[in-house]
Coordinates of C-alpha atoms and ligand atoms in Angstrom, one line a residue:
Chain A
M17 CA -41.7 8.3 -3.3
L18 CA -41.6 5.2 -2.4
E19 CA -43.5 2.4 -3.7
I20 CA -44.1 -0.9 -2.6
N21 CA -46.1 -3.6 -5.0
N22 CA -47.4 -7.1 -4.2
L23 CA -43.0 -7.8 -3.0
H24 CA -41.7 -11.2 -1.8
A25 CA -38.3 -11.9 -0.5
N26 CA -37.0 -14.8 1.0
I27 CA -34.2 -15.6 2.8
D28 CA -32.4 -19.0 2.2
G29 CA -35.1 -20.6 0.3
T30 CA -37.0 -19.6 3.3
P31 CA -40.4 -16.5 2.6
I32 CA -40.7 -13.9 5.3
L33 CA -42.5 -10.9 2.9
K34 CA -45.8 -12.4 1.1
G35 CA -46.2 -9.8 -0.9
I36 CA -46.1 -6.5 0.4
S37 CA -47.3 -2.9 -0.6
L38 CA -47.1 0.0 0.4
R39 CA -47.1 3.9 -0.7
V40 CA -45.0 6.5 1.1
S41 CA -45.9 10.0 -0.1
P42 CA -42.9 13.1 1.1
G43 CA -43.8 14.3 4.6
E44 CA -45.2 11.5 5.9
V45 CA -44.4 9.4 8.6
H46 CA -45.5 5.8 8.7
A47 CA -45.4 3.2 11.5
I48 CA -44.7 -0.1 11.3
M49 CA -45.7 -2.1 14.3
G50 CA -46.3 -6.9 14.3
P51 CA -45.3 -8.9 16.3
N52 CA -41.8 -10.4 16.7
G53 CA -40.0 -12.4 13.1
S54 CA -43.5 -11.0 11.0
G55 CA -41.4 -9.4 8.4
K56 CA -39.9 -5.4 9.3
S57 CA -36.5 -5.5 9.8
T58 CA -37.1 -8.2 6.7
L59 CA -39.1 -5.5 5.6
A60 CA -36.1 -2.5 6.0
S61 CA -33.6 -5.0 5.0
V62 CA -34.6 -5.8 1.2
L63 CA -35.5 -2.3 0.8
A64 CA -31.4 -1.2 2.1
G65 CA -29.9 -3.8 -0.2
R66 CA -29.4 -6.8 2.6
S67 CA -27.6 -9.5 -0.3
E68 CA -29.1 -12.3 1.7
Y69 CA -32.5 -11.6 0.8
T70 CA -34.4 -13.2 -2.7
V71 CA -36.8 -11.1 -4.2
T72 CA -38.8 -13.6 -6.1
S73 CA -41.1 -10.3 -6.8
G74 CA -42.8 -7.5 -6.9
S75 CA -41.2 -4.0 -7.4
V76 CA -40.0 -1.2 -5.0
T77 CA -39.9 2.1 -6.8
F78 CA -37.9 4.5 -5.3
M79 CA -38.1 8.2 -6.4
G80 CA -38.5 7.5 -9.7
R81 CA -36.4 4.6 -10.0
D82 CA -36.2 0.7 -10.0
L83 CA -35.0 0.3 -6.5
L84 CA -34.2 -3.6 -6.8
A85 CA -31.9 -3.2 -9.6
L86 CA -29.4 -0.8 -7.7
P87 CA -26.5 -2.2 -5.1
A88 CA -26.9 -1.3 -1.5
E89 CA -24.2 1.2 -1.3
E90 CA -26.3 3.8 -5.2
R91 CA -29.3 3.6 -2.8
A92 CA -28.0 4.8 0.1
R93 CA -26.6 7.5 -1.8
L94 CA -30.3 8.4 -4.0
G95 CA -30.4 8.7 -0.2
I96 CA -32.1 6.3 1.7
F97 CA -31.2 5.3 5.5
L98 CA -31.6 2.1 7.6
G99 CA -31.2 3.1 10.8
F100 CA -30.6 -0.6 12.3
Q101 CA -32.2 -2.1 15.0
Y102 CA -28.5 -4.0 16.1
P103 CA -26.3 -1.6 14.6
V104 CA -22.9 -2.9 14.2
E105 CA -19.4 -2.4 15.4
I106 CA -16.4 -1.5 13.0
P107 CA -13.4 -1.9 15.5
G108 CA -10.6 -0.1 14.0
V109 CA -12.5 2.5 11.6
S110 CA -13.2 5.9 13.4
I111 CA -16.4 7.6 13.5
A112 CA -14.9 10.6 11.9
N113 CA -13.4 8.6 9.0
F114 CA -16.8 6.8 8.3
M115 CA -18.8 9.4 7.8
K116 CA -16.3 11.1 6.1
A117 CA -16.7 8.5 3.3
A118 CA -20.3 7.9 4.1
V119 CA -20.3 11.7 4.1
A120 CA -18.5 12.4 0.2
A121 CA -20.3 9.8 -1.5
R122 CA -23.9 11.1 -0.7
R123 CA -22.6 14.5 -1.6
A124 CA -20.9 13.4 -4.9
A125 CA -23.9 11.4 -5.9
M126 CA -26.2 14.7 -5.4
G127 CA -24.0 16.9 -7.3
L128 CA -22.7 19.1 -4.8
P129 CA -18.6 19.7 -3.8
E130 CA -16.9 17.9 -1.2
L131 CA -17.5 19.8 2.2
T132 CA -14.4 21.3 3.7
P133 CA -12.5 20.0 7.4
A134 CA -13.9 22.6 9.2
E135 CA -17.6 22.8 7.6
F136 CA -17.7 18.8 8.0
L137 CA -16.4 19.3 11.3
K138 CA -19.2 22.0 12.3
Q139 CA -21.7 19.6 10.5
M140 CA -20.0 16.6 13.1
R141 CA -21.0 19.0 16.3
A142 CA -24.1 20.3 15.1
A143 CA -25.3 16.8 14.5
A144 CA -23.6 15.0 17.4
A145 CA -25.8 18.3 19.4
L146 CA -29.5 17.7 17.9
V147 CA -28.9 14.0 19.9
E148 CA -26.8 15.2 22.6
L149 CA -24.7 12.1 21.5
D150 CA -21.4 13.2 23.8
P151 CA -18.7 14.7 21.3
K152 CA -16.4 12.2 22.4
L153 CA -17.9 9.0 21.1
I154 CA -17.8 11.3 17.6
K155 CA -13.7 10.0 18.0
R156 CA -13.9 7.1 18.9
A157 CA -14.3 4.2 16.8
V158 CA -18.1 3.1 15.3
N159 CA -20.2 2.1 18.0
E160 CA -17.4 -0.5 18.5
G161 CA -18.4 -0.9 22.9
F162 CA -21.4 1.9 22.8
S163 CA -24.5 1.1 25.5
G164 CA -26.9 0.1 23.8
G165 CA -28.8 4.0 24.4
E166 CA -24.9 5.5 22.1
K167 CA -25.3 3.0 19.8
K168 CA -29.3 4.5 18.9
R169 CA -28.1 7.9 19.1
N170 CA -24.6 7.8 17.4
E171 CA -28.4 5.9 14.7
I172 CA -29.7 9.0 14.4
F173 CA -26.5 11.4 14.3
Q174 CA -25.6 9.3 11.1
M175 CA -29.3 9.9 9.8
A176 CA -28.6 13.7 10.9
M177 CA -25.4 13.9 8.9
L178 CA -26.5 12.7 5.3
K179 CA -30.2 14.3 5.3
P180 CA -32.0 11.3 3.4
A181 CA -34.6 11.7 1.3
L182 CA -36.2 8.2 2.7
S183 CA -35.8 7.0 6.6
I184 CA -36.2 4.0 7.4
L185 CA -35.7 4.0 11.7
D186 CA -35.7 -0.3 12.9
E187 CA -36.3 -0.5 17.1
T188 CA -33.9 2.7 16.8
D189 CA -36.4 3.9 20.4
S190 CA -35.5 -0.2 22.0
G191 CA -33.4 0.0 24.6
L192 CA -33.8 4.5 24.8
D193 CA -34.3 5.6 28.2
I194 CA -36.4 7.8 28.8
D195 CA -35.3 11.1 28.6
A196 CA -33.0 9.6 25.6
L197 CA -36.4 8.6 24.0
R198 CA -37.6 12.3 23.7
I199 CA -34.1 13.5 22.6
V200 CA -33.9 11.1 19.8
S201 CA -37.5 11.9 18.2
Q202 CA -37.4 15.4 18.6
G203 CA -33.8 14.9 16.8
V204 CA -35.7 13.1 14.1
N205 CA -38.6 15.3 14.2
Q206 CA -36.4 18.6 13.4
L207 CA -34.9 17.0 11.0
R208 CA -38.6 16.2 9.1
T209 CA -39.0 18.8 5.7
P210 CA -42.0 18.8 3.3
E211 CA -39.9 17.0 1.2
N212 CA -38.4 14.2 3.3
A213 CA -40.6 10.5 4.7
S214 CA -39.5 8.7 7.3
I215 CA -40.8 4.0 7.5
V216 CA -41.1 3.4 11.8
I217 CA -40.9 0.3 13.0
T218 CA -41.3 -0.4 16.9
H219 CA -43.1 -1.9 19.3
Y220 CA -44.4 0.6 21.2
Q221 CA -47.3 3.5 20.7
R222 CA -44.8 5.6 23.7
L223 CA -42.4 6.7 20.3
L224 CA -45.4 7.6 18.3
D225 CA -46.9 10.3 20.7
Y226 CA -43.6 12.0 19.5
I227 CA -44.1 11.2 16.2
V228 CA -46.9 10.7 15.6
P229 CA -47.1 9.7 12.4
D230 CA -49.1 9.6 9.2
V231 CA -50.4 6.0 9.0
V232 CA -49.6 2.8 11.1
H233 CA -49.5 -0.5 9.6
V234 CA -49.6 -3.9 11.1
L235 CA -47.1 -6.1 9.1
Y236 CA -47.9 -10.0 9.6
A237 CA -46.7 -13.3 9.2
G238 CA -45.0 -11.3 5.1
R239 CA -48.4 -9.0 4.7
I240 CA -50.0 -5.8 5.8
V241 CA -52.4 -6.1 7.6
M242 CA -53.9 -3.5 8.6
S243 CA -53.4 0.0 8.1
G244 CA -55.0 2.9 10.1
G245 CA -54.7 6.5 11.1
K246 CA -52.5 6.5 14.9
E247 CA -55.3 5.7 16.7
L248 CA -54.1 2.3 15.6
A249 CA -51.7 2.3 17.7
K250 CA -53.3 3.2 20.8
D251 CA -56.1 0.3 19.7
L252 CA -52.8 -2.9 19.3
E253 CA -51.0 -0.7 23.0
T254 CA -54.2 -1.9 24.9
K255 CA -56.2 -4.3 22.7
G256 CA -53.1 -6.0 21.3
Y257 CA -52.6 -8.0 18.1
D258 CA -55.1 -11.0 18.6
W259 CA -57.5 -9.9 17.5
I260 CA -56.7 -8.6 14.1
I261 CA -55.4 -12.1 13.9
K262 CA -58.5 -13.7 15.0
S263 CA -60.9 -11.0 12.7
L264 CA -57.9 -12.4 9.0
N265 CA -59.1 -16.5 9.2
Chain B
M173 CA 41.0 -7.1 0.3
T174 CA 39.4 -8.1 3.9
A175 CA 36.0 -6.5 3.2
A176 CA 34.3 -6.9 7.0
K177 CA 32.0 -9.4 6.1
Q178 CA 30.5 -8.4 9.7
M179 CA 29.0 -5.2 10.4
E180 CA 28.5 -3.6 14.0
I181 CA 26.5 -1.7 16.1
K182 CA 27.2 -0.9 19.4
I183 CA 24.8 1.3 21.7
P184 CA 26.6 2.8 24.0
A185 CA 25.5 2.3 27.5
H186 CA 22.2 4.9 29.2
R187 CA 23.1 6.9 25.4
T188 CA 19.4 8.2 24.3
E189 CA 19.0 7.4 21.0
K190 CA 16.0 9.9 20.3
A191 CA 15.9 9.6 16.0
P192 CA 15.3 6.0 14.2
M193 CA 18.5 4.5 12.8
V194 CA 18.2 4.1 9.7
L195 CA 21.5 1.1 9.1
V196 CA 22.6 0.9 5.8
L197 CA 24.7 -2.2 5.4
P198 CA 27.3 -2.3 2.6
A199 CA 27.7 -4.2 -0.1
G200 CA 29.3 -7.5 0.6
S201 CA 28.4 -7.8 4.1
T202 CA 25.8 -10.7 5.0
S203 CA 26.2 -9.5 8.4
C204 CA 25.1 -7.7 11.7
K205 CA 25.5 -7.2 15.2
V206 CA 23.6 -5.1 17.9
T207 CA 24.4 -4.4 20.8
A208 CA 22.1 -2.3 22.7
G209 CA 24.5 -0.9 25.9
A210 CA 23.1 -1.4 29.6
G211 CA 19.8 1.4 29.5
S212 CA 20.5 2.8 26.4
R213 CA 17.4 3.4 24.0
A214 CA 17.1 3.5 20.7
I215 CA 15.4 2.5 17.4
V216 CA 16.5 0.6 14.4
C217 CA 15.7 0.5 10.8
I218 CA 16.2 -2.0 8.6
R219 CA 14.6 -1.0 4.9
N220 CA 15.1 -3.3 2.0
V221 CA 17.9 -6.1 2.3
N222 CA 16.9 -7.6 -0.3
R223 CA 20.0 -10.6 0.0
D224 CA 20.0 -12.9 2.5
F225 CA 21.5 -11.4 6.1
S226 CA 21.4 -12.1 9.4
F227 CA 21.0 -9.9 11.8
R228 CA 22.1 -10.0 15.5
F229 CA 20.2 -8.5 18.3
D230 CA 22.2 -8.2 22.3
L231 CA 20.6 -6.5 24.1
K232 CA 22.4 -4.7 27.9
K233 CA 20.5 -4.7 31.3
N234 CA 17.6 -2.2 30.9
A235 CA 17.9 -1.6 26.8
S236 CA 15.1 -0.5 24.8
L237 CA 15.3 -1.3 21.7
T238 CA 12.8 -1.0 18.5
C239 CA 13.6 -3.0 15.1
I240 CA 11.8 -1.9 12.6
L241 CA 11.7 -4.0 9.3
E242 CA 10.7 -2.6 5.9
Q243 CA 10.5 -4.8 3.2
T244 CA 8.3 -2.7 0.8
R245 CA 10.1 -3.5 -2.8
P246 CA 10.0 -6.3 -3.9
G247 CA 12.7 -9.3 -3.6
S248 CA 13.6 -12.6 -2.2
A249 CA 16.3 -13.1 0.6
I250 CA 16.0 -15.2 3.6
Y251 CA 16.5 -13.2 6.7
R252 CA 17.7 -14.6 9.5
H253 CA 17.4 -13.0 13.5
T254 CA 19.0 -13.9 16.8
C255 CA 18.1 -12.1 20.1
R256 CA 19.3 -11.8 23.5
L257 CA 17.3 -9.8 26.0
A258 CA 19.2 -9.4 29.5
T259 CA 17.1 -7.8 32.5
G260 CA 14.7 -5.5 32.2
S261 CA 15.3 -5.4 28.8
E262 CA 12.6 -4.6 26.7
M263 CA 12.7 -5.8 22.8
R264 CA 9.8 -4.3 20.6
S265 CA 10.4 -6.0 16.8
I266 CA 8.1 -4.3 14.2
A267 CA 8.4 -6.2 11.0
I268 CA 6.0 -5.0 7.7
F269 CA 5.4 -6.3 4.9
T270 CA 3.9 -5.3 1.3
Q271 CA 6.3 -6.8 -1.4
C272 CA 7.2 -10.1 -0.8
T273 CA 8.4 -11.6 -4.3
D274 CA 10.1 -15.0 -1.7
I275 CA 11.3 -14.3 0.7
R276 CA 11.3 -16.4 3.8
N277 CA 12.1 -14.7 7.8
S278 CA 13.6 -16.1 11.1
Y279 CA 13.7 -14.6 15.2
H280 CA 15.5 -16.9 17.5
I281 CA 14.6 -14.8 20.3
D282 CA 16.7 -15.9 24.4
I283 CA 14.7 -14.2 27.5
Q284 CA 17.6 -15.2 28.6
E285 CA 17.6 -13.0 32.5
E286 CA 13.9 -12.2 33.2
G287 CA 12.1 -8.2 33.9
S288 CA 13.1 -8.7 30.0
S289 CA 10.4 -8.4 27.5
L290 CA 9.8 -9.2 23.9
S291 CA 6.7 -7.7 21.6
L292 CA 7.0 -9.4 18.2
S293 CA 4.6 -8.0 15.6
S294 CA 4.7 -8.8 11.6
L295 CA 2.1 -7.4 9.4
A296 CA 2.0 -8.5 6.0
V297 CA 0.4 -7.0 3.2
L298 CA 0.8 -9.1 0.1
T299 CA -1.0 -10.6 -3.4
G300 CA -0.5 -12.0 -6.9
R301 CA 2.2 -14.3 -6.5
E302 CA 3.8 -13.8 -3.1
K303 CA 5.2 -15.2 -1.0
L304 CA 6.2 -14.9 2.9
A305 CA 7.6 -18.2 5.6
Q306 CA 8.0 -17.2 9.1
N307 CA 9.6 -19.1 11.6
I308 CA 10.0 -18.0 15.2
L309 CA 11.7 -19.8 18.3
C310 CA 10.5 -17.4 21.7
R311 CA 13.3 -20.1 24.3
H312 CA 12.3 -18.4 28.1
N313 CA 14.9 -19.5 29.2
A314 CA 14.4 -17.3 32.4
G315 CA 10.7 -16.8 34.0
G316 CA 9.5 -13.7 35.2
A317 CA 9.8 -12.5 31.2
S318 CA 7.2 -11.7 28.4
S319 CA 6.6 -12.2 25.5
M320 CA 3.8 -11.4 23.0
Q321 CA 4.0 -12.0 19.6
T322 CA 1.5 -10.6 16.0
F323 CA 0.8 -12.4 13.2
K324 CA -1.9 -10.3 10.9
H325 CA -1.5 -11.9 6.7
L326 CA -3.9 -10.0 4.8
L327 CA -4.0 -11.4 1.4
G328 CA -5.3 -11.7 -1.6
G329 CA -4.7 -12.9 -5.6
A330 CA -2.3 -16.8 -5.2
A331 CA -0.9 -15.0 -2.2
Q332 CA 0.5 -17.7 0.8
A333 CA 1.6 -16.2 4.0
D334 CA 3.7 -19.4 6.6
M335 CA 4.4 -19.0 9.9
V336 CA 5.7 -21.6 12.9
G337 CA 5.6 -20.1 15.8
R338 CA 7.1 -21.8 18.8
I339 CA 7.6 -21.1 22.6
L340 CA 9.1 -22.8 24.2
V341 CA 9.4 -22.4 28.2
P342 CA 11.3 -24.8 30.4
A343 CA 10.5 -26.3 34.0
G344 CA 12.2 -23.8 36.6
S345 CA 10.6 -20.7 34.0
Q346 CA 8.3 -19.1 36.1
K347 CA 5.7 -16.4 35.6
T348 CA 6.7 -16.6 32.2
E349 CA 3.3 -14.8 30.2
A350 CA 4.6 -15.7 25.9
Y351 CA 1.3 -15.1 23.9
Q352 CA 1.5 -15.2 20.4
Q353 CA -1.6 -14.1 18.0
S354 CA -2.0 -14.5 14.0
R355 CA -4.8 -12.9 11.8
S356 CA -5.0 -14.0 8.2
I357 CA -7.7 -12.5 6.4
L358 CA -7.5 -14.1 3.0
L359 CA -9.6 -11.7 0.1
S360 CA -9.5 -14.3 -2.8
E361 CA -9.7 -18.1 -2.9
Q362 CA -6.1 -19.1 -4.3
A363 CA -5.0 -17.0 -1.6
S364 CA -3.9 -19.2 1.4
V365 CA -2.9 -19.3 5.6
H366 CA -1.2 -21.1 7.0
V367 CA -0.2 -20.8 10.9
E368 CA 1.2 -23.6 12.6
P369 CA 2.0 -22.9 16.9
Q370 CA 4.1 -24.9 18.9
L371 CA 3.5 -24.1 22.7
E372 CA 5.9 -26.5 24.3
I373 CA 5.8 -25.2 28.4
Y374 CA 7.2 -27.4 31.1
A375 CA 6.9 -24.4 33.8
D376 CA 3.3 -24.6 36.3
D377 CA 3.4 -20.8 36.4
V378 CA 3.3 -18.9 33.2
K379 CA 0.6 -17.4 31.5
C380 CA 0.6 -19.3 28.2
S381 CA -2.3 -18.5 25.1
H382 CA -1.5 -18.6 20.9
G383 CA -4.9 -18.6 18.4
S384 CA -5.7 -18.3 15.6
T385 CA -8.5 -17.1 12.8
V386 CA -8.0 -17.4 9.4
G387 CA -11.7 -15.4 7.5
Q388 CA -13.4 -12.7 5.4
L389 CA -13.7 -9.7 6.5
D390 CA -17.5 -8.8 8.7
K391 CA -20.1 -8.7 6.3
D392 CA -22.7 -7.1 8.8
A393 CA -19.7 -4.1 9.0
L394 CA -20.1 -4.1 5.0
F395 CA -23.0 -4.0 4.5
Y396 CA -23.0 -1.5 7.8
M397 CA -21.2 0.5 5.8
Q398 CA -22.5 0.3 2.4
Q399 CA -25.4 1.4 3.7
R400 CA -24.2 4.7 4.3
G401 CA -23.3 4.9 0.5
I402 CA -19.4 3.8 1.3
S403 CA -18.5 1.4 -1.8
P404 CA -17.7 -2.3 -1.5
E405 CA -14.5 -1.5 -2.3
E406 CA -13.9 1.0 -0.2
A407 CA -15.4 -0.8 2.7
T408 CA -12.9 -3.0 2.3
R409 CA -10.7 -1.5 2.2
M410 CA -11.0 0.9 5.1
L411 CA -11.7 -2.8 7.4
L412 CA -8.4 -3.8 6.3
E413 CA -6.8 -0.3 7.6
A414 CA -8.4 -1.1 10.6
E415 CA -6.8 -4.6 10.8
L416 CA -3.8 -2.8 11.1
R417 CA -4.3 0.2 13.4
H418 CA -2.9 -1.2 16.5
E419 CA 0.3 -2.5 15.4
L420 CA 0.7 0.8 12.9
D421 CA -0.1 3.0 16.0
S422 CA 2.3 1.5 17.8
L423 CA 4.5 2.2 15.2
P424 CA 7.7 5.6 16.6
P425 CA 5.8 9.2 15.2
A426 CA 8.3 9.4 13.3
L427 CA 7.5 6.4 10.9
R428 CA 4.1 7.1 11.3
R429 CA 2.9 8.2 8.5
V430 CA 5.5 6.8 5.3
L431 CA 4.7 3.2 6.5
G432 CA 1.3 3.0 7.0
A433 CA 1.0 4.9 3.3
K434 CA 3.2 2.0 1.7
V435 CA 0.8 0.2 3.9
S436 CA -1.9 2.2 2.4
R437 CA -0.9 2.3 -1.2
K438 CA -0.8 -2.1 -1.5
L439 CA -3.5 -2.3 0.1
K440 CA -5.6 -1.1 -3.6
H441 CA -3.9 -3.5 -5.0
L442 CA -5.1 -6.1 -3.0
V443 CA -9.2 -5.1 -3.3
Ligands
ATP245 N1 -31.7 -17.4 7.9 C1 -33.2 -17.4 7.8 N2 -33.5 -18.4 7.4 C2 -34.7 -18.9 8.0 N3 -36.0 -17.7 8.2 C3 -35.0 -16.3 9.0 C4 -33.2 -16.7 8.4 N4 -33.6 -14.8 9.1 C5 -34.7 -15.1 9.7 N5 -35.7 -15.6 9.4 C6 -37.2 -15.5 10.2 O1 -38.1 -14.1 9.4 C7 -38.9 -13.9 9.6 C8 -38.7 -12.2 10.2 O2 -36.8 -11.6 11.0 P1 -37.7 -11.1 11.0 O3 -36.2 -10.3 11.2 O4 -37.9 -9.8 9.9 O5 -38.9 -10.2 12.3 P2 -38.9 -8.6 12.5 O6 -40.1 -8.3 12.7 O7 -38.3 -7.6 12.6 O8 -39.2 -8.8 14.8 P3 -38.8 -8.3 15.4 O9 -39.9 -7.6 16.5 O10 -38.2 -9.2 16.7 O11 -37.8 -7.6 16.3 C9 -38.2 -14.1 11.6 O12 -39.4 -14.8 11.6 C10 -37.0 -15.4 11.1 O13 -37.2 -16.2 12.0
MG246 MG1 -36.8 -6.7 14.2

């Protein structure tokens, strides 16, 4: 589904990604862990198509397409969803209008007919219920004045609406209280199918108790320096990153 | 033949006009005086006058008057507004500009007595070579009154918007609240805006402020929307509409939809 080959990317002339290779198949969950500043969000942004980053070499194929050749909105319509580490507040744009535009674009790209207003509303309610997002919040402007945890729930709510092929969840767990973590994780699990896949970026093994990964990668200084099974996350939790970094030198 | 050059409209004291009144300005007239009687309430609409014209609004005690000026067809003209506010009166003035070949629009507001309030807002959505110049003088001749001015400019093409806004609070006009906000968004390199706030405050017990921002749309918000599959053009339009949301929502319900639609239509020419 996703194949990243020796990806290098810069921002403002500074190299951040220094040769990333990663293969994600349908049905899989990959976790990416790594110290602050190692390039996790950068990788997510480059995959999503943020124009501030320049890809200097390497390739990314997504469902048979050259992903890097596509603008961000077309990547999204193909089924790439980024759960933002810092979801953006958009005053004056209601969640309903925002989702209407987003869902219409995605459905059109999939060759599906437009949803009727009643069907759309039904899906909104179901998606909100999935992550126990207060229905009152849906009536508000996108993320405006939302608490940190509400913003993260709102990301998964949107994921439920858009049914992406590949979701990249960037620290969706940070800012969630213990109950919310369980609820949101269960939501993500319910959205799993044999056809879709997820890349879960996190600092905490705790999340991976709920969303159990097939592979755990360690990103360090712009490279994947180690990959392993879900036990690797447990090792990191107790031992930190030092032992890996030392073994590199 | 002495065609009345000045029109006059009187809203009787304590009358509440539920429906908006559209001012029909006879050919040849060059000015119009609207007197809002004590305790009256009314909404007045002025549409596409397209010739030089003076308006005078006289608000008696506790009168409430909403005036909606619409420039939604191409035109070149000079509009002058003078307003006088008596005790407890409330003037809301909303101006919407979506077609300005070359429009100059001025307000001279005299807040004469305490307890009155003025809210003046102006929305301009311009492109091509459109030009709008506005000049405002708001004089707080009495204390204990408030004024709030809001200007929004969304400019594409080589459109040009100027605004000089002067607030004058003489010594003795204590407990005045006077605010002025302007926000301009430039969607092209050739579009230009010039905003000049002038605060002259001689009283010491007042709350006054002005702020103006000129900028582009929030890049993070645009990317967030694109990441959800929304095209940059549609995202831009949604963000521009959002900029105007507050003002459009504050329009009388009877006018909100039709004016909102005119603004939306114009936005399509900007993006
Ligand atoms: N404009 C820029 N110029 C130079 N360096 C930048 C710029 N923007 C980001 N960086 C750097 O890129 C590196 C990677 O940042 P990134 O956000 O991808 O890290 P991360 O792994 O997601 O970290 P965290 O765990 O804290 O979220 C950081 O060192 C950051 O300072
Ligand atoms: Mg990050």
